[in-house]
């Protein structure tokens, strides 16, 4: 594997991390694959370079830093709050550019002042890029998965549909497909008559017994990955979801929300007006959103750089609230991207819930923008 050269601005980058009191750490290039396969999301999963240990354990080349940094924090049993920085190679298949490239960034773990930590992440990303691209106007796009979750929950959809829609947040193609399914449900067909009858009678015990009996008779139970109880639960959920129809008014509400695209200075008012007009109670989510806007202003971040898009998300499944990307004027290349991932630490094995936010910088793209200046 040929090594690629560090960008010539790496020293400036490390100085920026040090000035922001972010301890630099490194993580192994070879990583356990399971966390990325289970948590990172489909977009990253299909780009990972997989390998295997001599014992058959699934491994991969490090495709990003957030999960490895969080694992290192858990293993070291270091207390929080803690700020980490990193600079190193990542490996993933890309449509354009090398499959081996440098990323750097900051992960901010354990700060319970969510609004302040969010503002700091955006401010740090913008501040670092402003130093690396002096005089180049920057723009920031933010979204908020927590606000979308609040809208979906307020519409009163079944929990299964809520999970599906939330999982698709940020992927408009997938989201539009799911909404089309909700507007025009496709009923499940081809069910075993006995299973259909038991589901219709809502006799869960008899349904589980019948599935178990069928599995025993076919020998499927010897290598089944799911129990009869799990199969019965999933089957009932699938049928409920297939029979759920989103009425026209609720569909219009979701469409109106997803179409919101306003400067951040106007976003709080736009969201409040939307919630009032739709008759939705989004109190906590809107309060957190307003708190972040205030924190950004207090941190001295130029709000005129920032645009809020209600449908904006990033293709990593572990995000839970704020998501953002930074670009340079007249260029579509994303130079920095990040967000909040409050559930990731417990997914990875932390005993306590640890709030977390961070961002990554794409150094090859920054290098290209510097060369074009």
Coordinates of C-alpha atoms in Angstrom, one line a residue:
X1 CA 0.0 0.0 0.0
X2 CA 1.6 3.2 -1.1
X3 CA 1.7 6.0 1.4
X4 CA 0.4 9.4 0.4
X5 CA 2.0 12.6 1.5
X6 CA 0.6 14.7 4.3
X7 CA -0.8 18.0 3.1
X8 CA 1.6 20.9 3.5
X9 CA -0.9 22.7 5.8
X10 CA -0.9 19.8 8.4
X11 CA 1.2 21.9 10.8
X12 CA -1.3 24.7 10.8
X13 CA -4.0 22.2 11.3
X14 CA -2.3 20.7 14.4
X15 CA -1.7 24.2 15.8
X16 CA -5.5 24.8 15.4
X17 CA -6.3 21.6 17.3
X18 CA -3.9 22.5 20.1
X19 CA -5.3 26.0 20.4
X20 CA -8.7 24.5 20.8
X21 CA -7.5 22.1 23.6
X22 CA -8.3 19.0 21.6
X23 CA -5.9 16.2 22.5
X24 CA -4.5 14.5 19.5
X25 CA -4.9 10.7 19.4
X26 CA -4.3 8.0 16.8
X27 CA -6.2 4.7 16.3
X28 CA -5.2 1.5 14.5
X29 CA -5.7 1.3 10.8
X30 CA -7.1 -2.2 11.1
X31 CA -10.4 -2.0 13.0
X32 CA -13.1 -4.5 14.0
X33 CA -15.7 -4.3 11.2
X34 CA -18.8 -5.0 13.4
X35 CA -19.3 -1.4 14.7
X36 CA -19.2 0.1 11.2
X37 CA -21.5 -2.6 9.8
X38 CA -24.0 -2.3 12.6
X39 CA -24.0 1.5 13.3
X40 CA -22.4 3.6 10.5
X41 CA -25.1 3.2 7.8
X42 CA -25.6 1.7 4.4
X43 CA -23.7 4.4 2.5
X44 CA -20.5 3.7 4.4
X45 CA -21.0 0.0 4.7
X46 CA -20.8 -0.6 1.0
X47 CA -17.6 1.5 0.7
X48 CA -15.6 -0.4 3.4
X49 CA -12.5 -2.5 2.6
X50 CA -13.1 -5.7 4.5
X51 CA -10.6 -8.3 5.6
X52 CA -10.5 -11.2 8.1
X53 CA -8.2 -12.2 11.0
X54 CA -6.7 -15.7 11.2
X55 CA -9.4 -16.7 13.6
X56 CA -12.2 -15.6 11.2
X57 CA -13.1 -12.3 12.9
X58 CA -14.3 -9.6 10.5
X59 CA -11.9 -6.6 10.2
X60 CA -11.7 -3.6 8.0
X61 CA -9.4 -0.8 7.0
X62 CA -10.3 2.3 9.0
X63 CA -13.1 4.0 7.0
X64 CA -13.6 7.0 9.3
X65 CA -12.4 8.2 12.7
X66 CA -15.5 8.8 14.9
X67 CA -16.2 5.2 15.8
X68 CA -12.5 4.4 16.5
X69 CA -12.0 7.5 18.6
X70 CA -15.1 6.7 20.7
X71 CA -13.9 3.0 21.1
X72 CA -10.5 4.3 22.2
X73 CA -12.1 6.6 24.8
X74 CA -14.2 3.8 26.2
X75 CA -11.2 1.4 26.4
X76 CA -9.0 4.0 28.1
X77 CA -11.7 4.7 30.8
X78 CA -11.0 8.4 30.6
X79 CA -13.5 10.7 32.2
X80 CA -15.5 13.4 30.4
X81 CA -15.8 16.0 29.2
X82 CA -13.0 15.3 26.8
X83 CA -11.9 16.8 23.4
X84 CA -10.0 14.7 21.0
X85 CA -8.4 15.6 17.6
X86 CA -7.1 13.3 14.9
X87 CA -5.2 13.4 11.6
X88 CA -4.6 10.3 9.6
X89 CA -5.5 8.1 6.7
X90 CA -8.9 6.6 6.0
X91 CA -9.8 4.0 3.4
X92 CA -13.1 3.8 1.6
X93 CA -14.3 3.3 -1.9
X94 CA -15.2 6.7 -3.6
X95 CA -16.8 7.6 -6.8
X96 CA -14.1 10.3 -7.3
X97 CA -10.7 10.7 -5.8
X98 CA -8.4 8.3 -4.2
X99 CA -9.7 5.4 -2.0
X100 CA -6.9 6.3 0.5
X101 CA -7.0 9.8 1.8
X102 CA -6.4 12.0 4.9
X103 CA -9.1 13.2 7.3
X104 CA -8.7 15.3 10.4
X105 CA -11.2 16.5 13.0
X106 CA -12.4 17.0 16.5
X107 CA -14.7 14.8 18.7
X108 CA -16.2 16.6 21.7
X109 CA -17.4 14.0 24.2
X110 CA -19.3 14.5 27.4
X111 CA -20.2 18.2 27.4
X112 CA -23.7 18.4 28.9
X113 CA -24.3 21.9 27.5
X114 CA -25.6 20.6 24.2
X115 CA -26.2 24.0 22.6
X116 CA -22.8 25.3 23.5
X117 CA -21.0 22.1 22.2
X118 CA -23.0 22.2 18.9
X119 CA -22.0 25.9 18.4
X120 CA -18.4 25.1 19.3
X121 CA -18.3 22.3 16.7
X122 CA -19.6 24.6 13.9
X123 CA -17.4 27.5 15.0
X124 CA -14.3 25.3 15.1
X125 CA -14.9 23.9 11.6
X126 CA -15.5 27.4 10.2
X127 CA -12.6 28.8 12.1
X128 CA -10.1 26.2 11.0
X129 CA -11.2 26.4 7.3
X130 CA -11.0 30.2 7.4
X131 CA -7.3 29.9 8.4
X132 CA -6.6 27.2 5.8
X133 CA -8.5 29.1 3.0
X134 CA -7.8 32.8 3.9
X135 CA -10.2 35.3 2.3
X136 CA -12.4 32.5 0.8
X137 CA -16.1 33.0 1.7
X138 CA -17.6 29.9 3.4
X139 CA -21.1 28.7 3.7
X140 CA -22.7 26.3 6.2
X141 CA -25.7 24.1 5.8
X142 CA -27.3 22.6 8.9
X143 CA -30.2 20.2 9.5
X144 CA -31.6 18.8 12.7
X145 CA -32.7 15.2 12.9
X146 CA -34.3 15.8 16.3
X147 CA -36.7 18.3 14.9
X148 CA -37.7 15.8 12.1
X149 CA -38.2 13.1 14.7
X150 CA -40.5 15.4 16.7
X151 CA -42.6 16.2 13.6
X152 CA -42.9 12.5 12.7
X153 CA -43.9 11.6 16.3
X154 CA -46.4 14.5 16.6
X155 CA -48.2 13.1 13.5
X156 CA -49.0 9.9 15.5
X157 CA -47.7 7.4 13.0
X158 CA -47.1 3.8 14.2
X159 CA -43.7 3.3 15.9
X160 CA -42.5 1.1 13.0
X161 CA -43.2 3.8 10.5
X162 CA -41.6 6.5 12.7
X163 CA -38.4 4.4 12.8
X164 CA -38.4 3.9 9.0
X165 CA -38.8 7.5 8.3
X166 CA -36.3 8.6 10.8
X167 CA -33.8 6.1 9.5
X168 CA -34.2 7.6 6.0
X169 CA -33.7 11.2 7.2
X170 CA -31.3 13.0 4.8
X171 CA -31.8 10.5 1.9
X172 CA -34.6 12.2 0.0
X173 CA -34.9 9.4 -2.6
X174 CA -35.5 6.9 0.1
X175 CA -37.8 9.2 2.1
X176 CA -39.9 10.0 -0.9
X177 CA -40.3 6.3 -1.6
X178 CA -41.4 5.6 2.0
X179 CA -43.9 8.5 1.8
X180 CA -45.3 7.1 -1.4
X181 CA -45.8 3.8 0.3
X182 CA -47.6 5.5 3.2
X183 CA -49.9 7.4 0.8
X184 CA -50.7 4.3 -1.3
X185 CA -50.2 1.2 1.0
X186 CA -49.2 -2.1 -0.7
X187 CA -50.9 -4.8 1.3
X188 CA -49.0 -7.9 2.1
X189 CA -50.0 -10.9 0.0
X190 CA -49.1 -14.6 -0.3
X191 CA -49.3 -15.3 3.4
X192 CA -49.9 -18.9 4.6
X193 CA -53.7 -19.0 5.2
X194 CA -53.2 -20.3 8.8
X195 CA -50.8 -17.4 9.6
X196 CA -53.1 -14.9 8.1
X197 CA -56.0 -16.2 10.2
X198 CA -54.0 -16.2 13.5
X199 CA -52.7 -12.7 12.8
X200 CA -56.3 -11.6 12.1
X201 CA -57.5 -13.1 15.4
X202 CA -54.6 -11.4 17.2
X203 CA -53.9 -14.7 18.9
X204 CA -50.1 -14.2 19.5
X205 CA -49.6 -17.3 21.5
X206 CA -51.2 -19.5 18.8
X207 CA -49.2 -17.7 16.1
X208 CA -45.9 -18.3 17.9
X209 CA -46.8 -21.9 18.4
X210 CA -47.7 -22.4 14.8
X211 CA -44.5 -20.7 13.6
X212 CA -42.5 -22.9 16.0
X213 CA -44.2 -26.0 14.8
X214 CA -43.6 -25.1 11.1
X215 CA -39.9 -24.4 11.9
X216 CA -39.5 -27.8 13.6
X217 CA -41.2 -29.6 10.8
X218 CA -39.0 -28.0 8.1
X219 CA -35.8 -28.3 10.1
X220 CA -35.3 -24.5 9.8
X221 CA -35.1 -24.2 13.6
X222 CA -31.6 -25.8 13.6
X223 CA -30.0 -22.8 12.0
X224 CA -32.6 -20.1 12.4
X225 CA -31.2 -16.7 13.4
X226 CA -34.6 -15.5 14.7
X227 CA -36.9 -17.1 17.3
X228 CA -40.6 -17.9 16.6
X229 CA -41.4 -14.9 18.9
X230 CA -39.2 -12.6 16.9
X231 CA -40.7 -13.8 13.6
X232 CA -44.2 -13.4 14.9
X233 CA -43.5 -9.9 16.2
X234 CA -41.9 -8.8 12.9
X235 CA -44.7 -10.3 10.9
X236 CA -47.4 -8.4 12.9
X237 CA -45.4 -5.2 12.6
X238 CA -45.1 -5.7 8.8
X239 CA -48.8 -6.2 8.4
X240 CA -49.6 -3.2 10.6
X241 CA -47.2 -1.0 8.5
X242 CA -48.7 -2.3 5.3
X243 CA -52.2 -1.3 6.4
X244 CA -51.2 2.2 7.6
X245 CA -52.2 5.0 5.3
X246 CA -51.0 8.6 5.7
X247 CA -53.9 10.9 5.1
X248 CA -53.6 13.8 2.7
X249 CA -53.4 16.5 5.5
X250 CA -50.5 14.7 7.3
X251 CA -48.7 14.1 4.0
X252 CA -48.9 17.8 3.2
X253 CA -47.6 18.6 6.6
X254 CA -44.5 16.4 6.0
X255 CA -44.0 17.9 2.6
X256 CA -44.2 21.4 4.0
X257 CA -41.7 20.6 6.7
X258 CA -39.2 19.0 4.3
X259 CA -39.4 22.0 1.9
X260 CA -38.3 24.5 4.6
X261 CA -35.0 26.1 3.4
X262 CA -34.2 29.4 5.1
X263 CA -31.3 31.4 6.5
X264 CA -30.6 30.4 10.1
X265 CA -31.5 33.8 11.4
X266 CA -35.1 33.2 10.1
X267 CA -35.2 29.5 11.0
X268 CA -36.7 29.6 14.5
X269 CA -39.5 31.8 13.3
X270 CA -40.1 29.6 10.3
X271 CA -40.3 26.5 12.4
X272 CA -42.6 28.0 15.0
X273 CA -44.9 29.2 12.2
X274 CA -44.9 25.8 10.6
X275 CA -45.7 24.1 14.0
X276 CA -48.5 26.5 14.8
X277 CA -50.1 26.2 11.3
X278 CA -49.9 22.4 11.4
X279 CA -51.2 22.2 15.0
X280 CA -48.1 20.2 16.1
X281 CA -46.5 20.4 19.5
X282 CA -42.7 20.5 19.0
X283 CA -41.8 22.4 22.1
X284 CA -38.7 20.6 23.3
X285 CA -37.2 20.2 19.9
X286 CA -37.8 23.8 19.0
X287 CA -36.4 25.0 22.3
X288 CA -33.2 23.1 21.7
X289 CA -33.0 24.5 18.2
X290 CA -33.4 28.0 19.5
X291 CA -30.8 27.4 22.1
X292 CA -28.3 26.4 19.5
X293 CA -28.9 29.5 17.4
X294 CA -28.4 31.7 20.5
X295 CA -25.2 29.7 21.4
X296 CA -23.9 30.2 17.9
X297 CA -24.5 34.0 18.1
X298 CA -22.9 34.1 21.6
X299 CA -19.8 32.2 20.2
X300 CA -19.3 34.9 17.6
X301 CA -20.2 32.7 14.6
X302 CA -21.5 34.7 11.7
X303 CA -25.1 33.5 11.3
X304 CA -25.3 35.0 7.8
X305 CA -23.0 32.1 6.7
X306 CA -25.5 29.5 7.8
X307 CA -28.6 28.1 6.1
X308 CA -31.1 25.7 7.6
X309 CA -32.6 23.0 5.5
X310 CA -35.2 20.9 7.2
X311 CA -34.6 17.9 4.9
X312 CA -30.8 18.0 5.2
X313 CA -29.0 15.0 6.8
X314 CA -25.7 13.2 6.4
X315 CA -25.3 9.5 5.3
X316 CA -24.2 8.1 8.7
X317 CA -26.8 6.3 10.9
X318 CA -25.4 7.4 14.2
X319 CA -26.4 11.0 14.0
X320 CA -29.1 12.1 16.5
X321 CA -29.5 15.9 16.3
X322 CA -27.5 18.6 14.6
X323 CA -25.9 17.7 11.3
X324 CA -23.9 20.2 9.2
X325 CA -21.5 20.6 6.3
X326 CA -19.2 23.5 5.2
X327 CA -18.4 24.4 1.6
X328 CA -16.4 27.2 0.0
X329 CA -18.0 29.8 -2.3
X330 CA -18.5 28.6 -5.9
X331 CA -17.5 25.0 -5.1
X332 CA -19.8 22.0 -4.4
X333 CA -17.1 20.1 -2.5
X334 CA -17.9 19.4 1.1
X335 CA -14.8 20.5 3.1
X336 CA -16.1 19.7 6.6
X337 CA -19.0 17.7 7.9
X338 CA -20.3 16.6 11.3
X339 CA -23.0 16.5 13.8
X340 CA -24.3 15.2 17.1
X341 CA -24.2 11.5 18.0
X342 CA -25.5 11.1 21.5
X343 CA -26.4 7.4 21.3
X344 CA -23.2 6.2 19.7
X345 CA -21.2 5.8 22.9
X346 CA -23.7 3.5 24.6
X347 CA -24.0 1.5 21.3
X348 CA -20.3 1.0 21.5
X349 CA -20.3 -0.2 25.1
X350 CA -20.1 2.8 27.4
X351 CA -21.9 2.2 30.7
X352 CA -23.3 5.8 30.8
X353 CA -24.9 7.9 28.2
X354 CA -22.3 10.4 26.9
X355 CA -23.4 13.3 24.8
X356 CA -21.1 13.8 21.8
X357 CA -20.6 16.0 18.8
X358 CA -17.8 16.4 16.3
X359 CA -16.7 17.0 12.7
X360 CA -14.3 15.8 10.1
X361 CA -12.2 17.8 7.6
X362 CA -11.6 16.4 4.1
X363 CA -8.0 17.3 3.6
X364 CA -7.6 16.3 -0.1
X365 CA -10.6 18.6 -1.0
X366 CA -9.1 21.4 1.1
X367 CA -5.8 21.0 -0.7
X368 CA -7.6 21.2 -4.1
X369 CA -9.3 24.5 -3.0
X370 CA -6.0 25.9 -1.7
X371 CA -4.4 25.1 -5.1
X372 CA -7.2 26.8 -7.0
X373 CA -7.0 30.0 -4.9

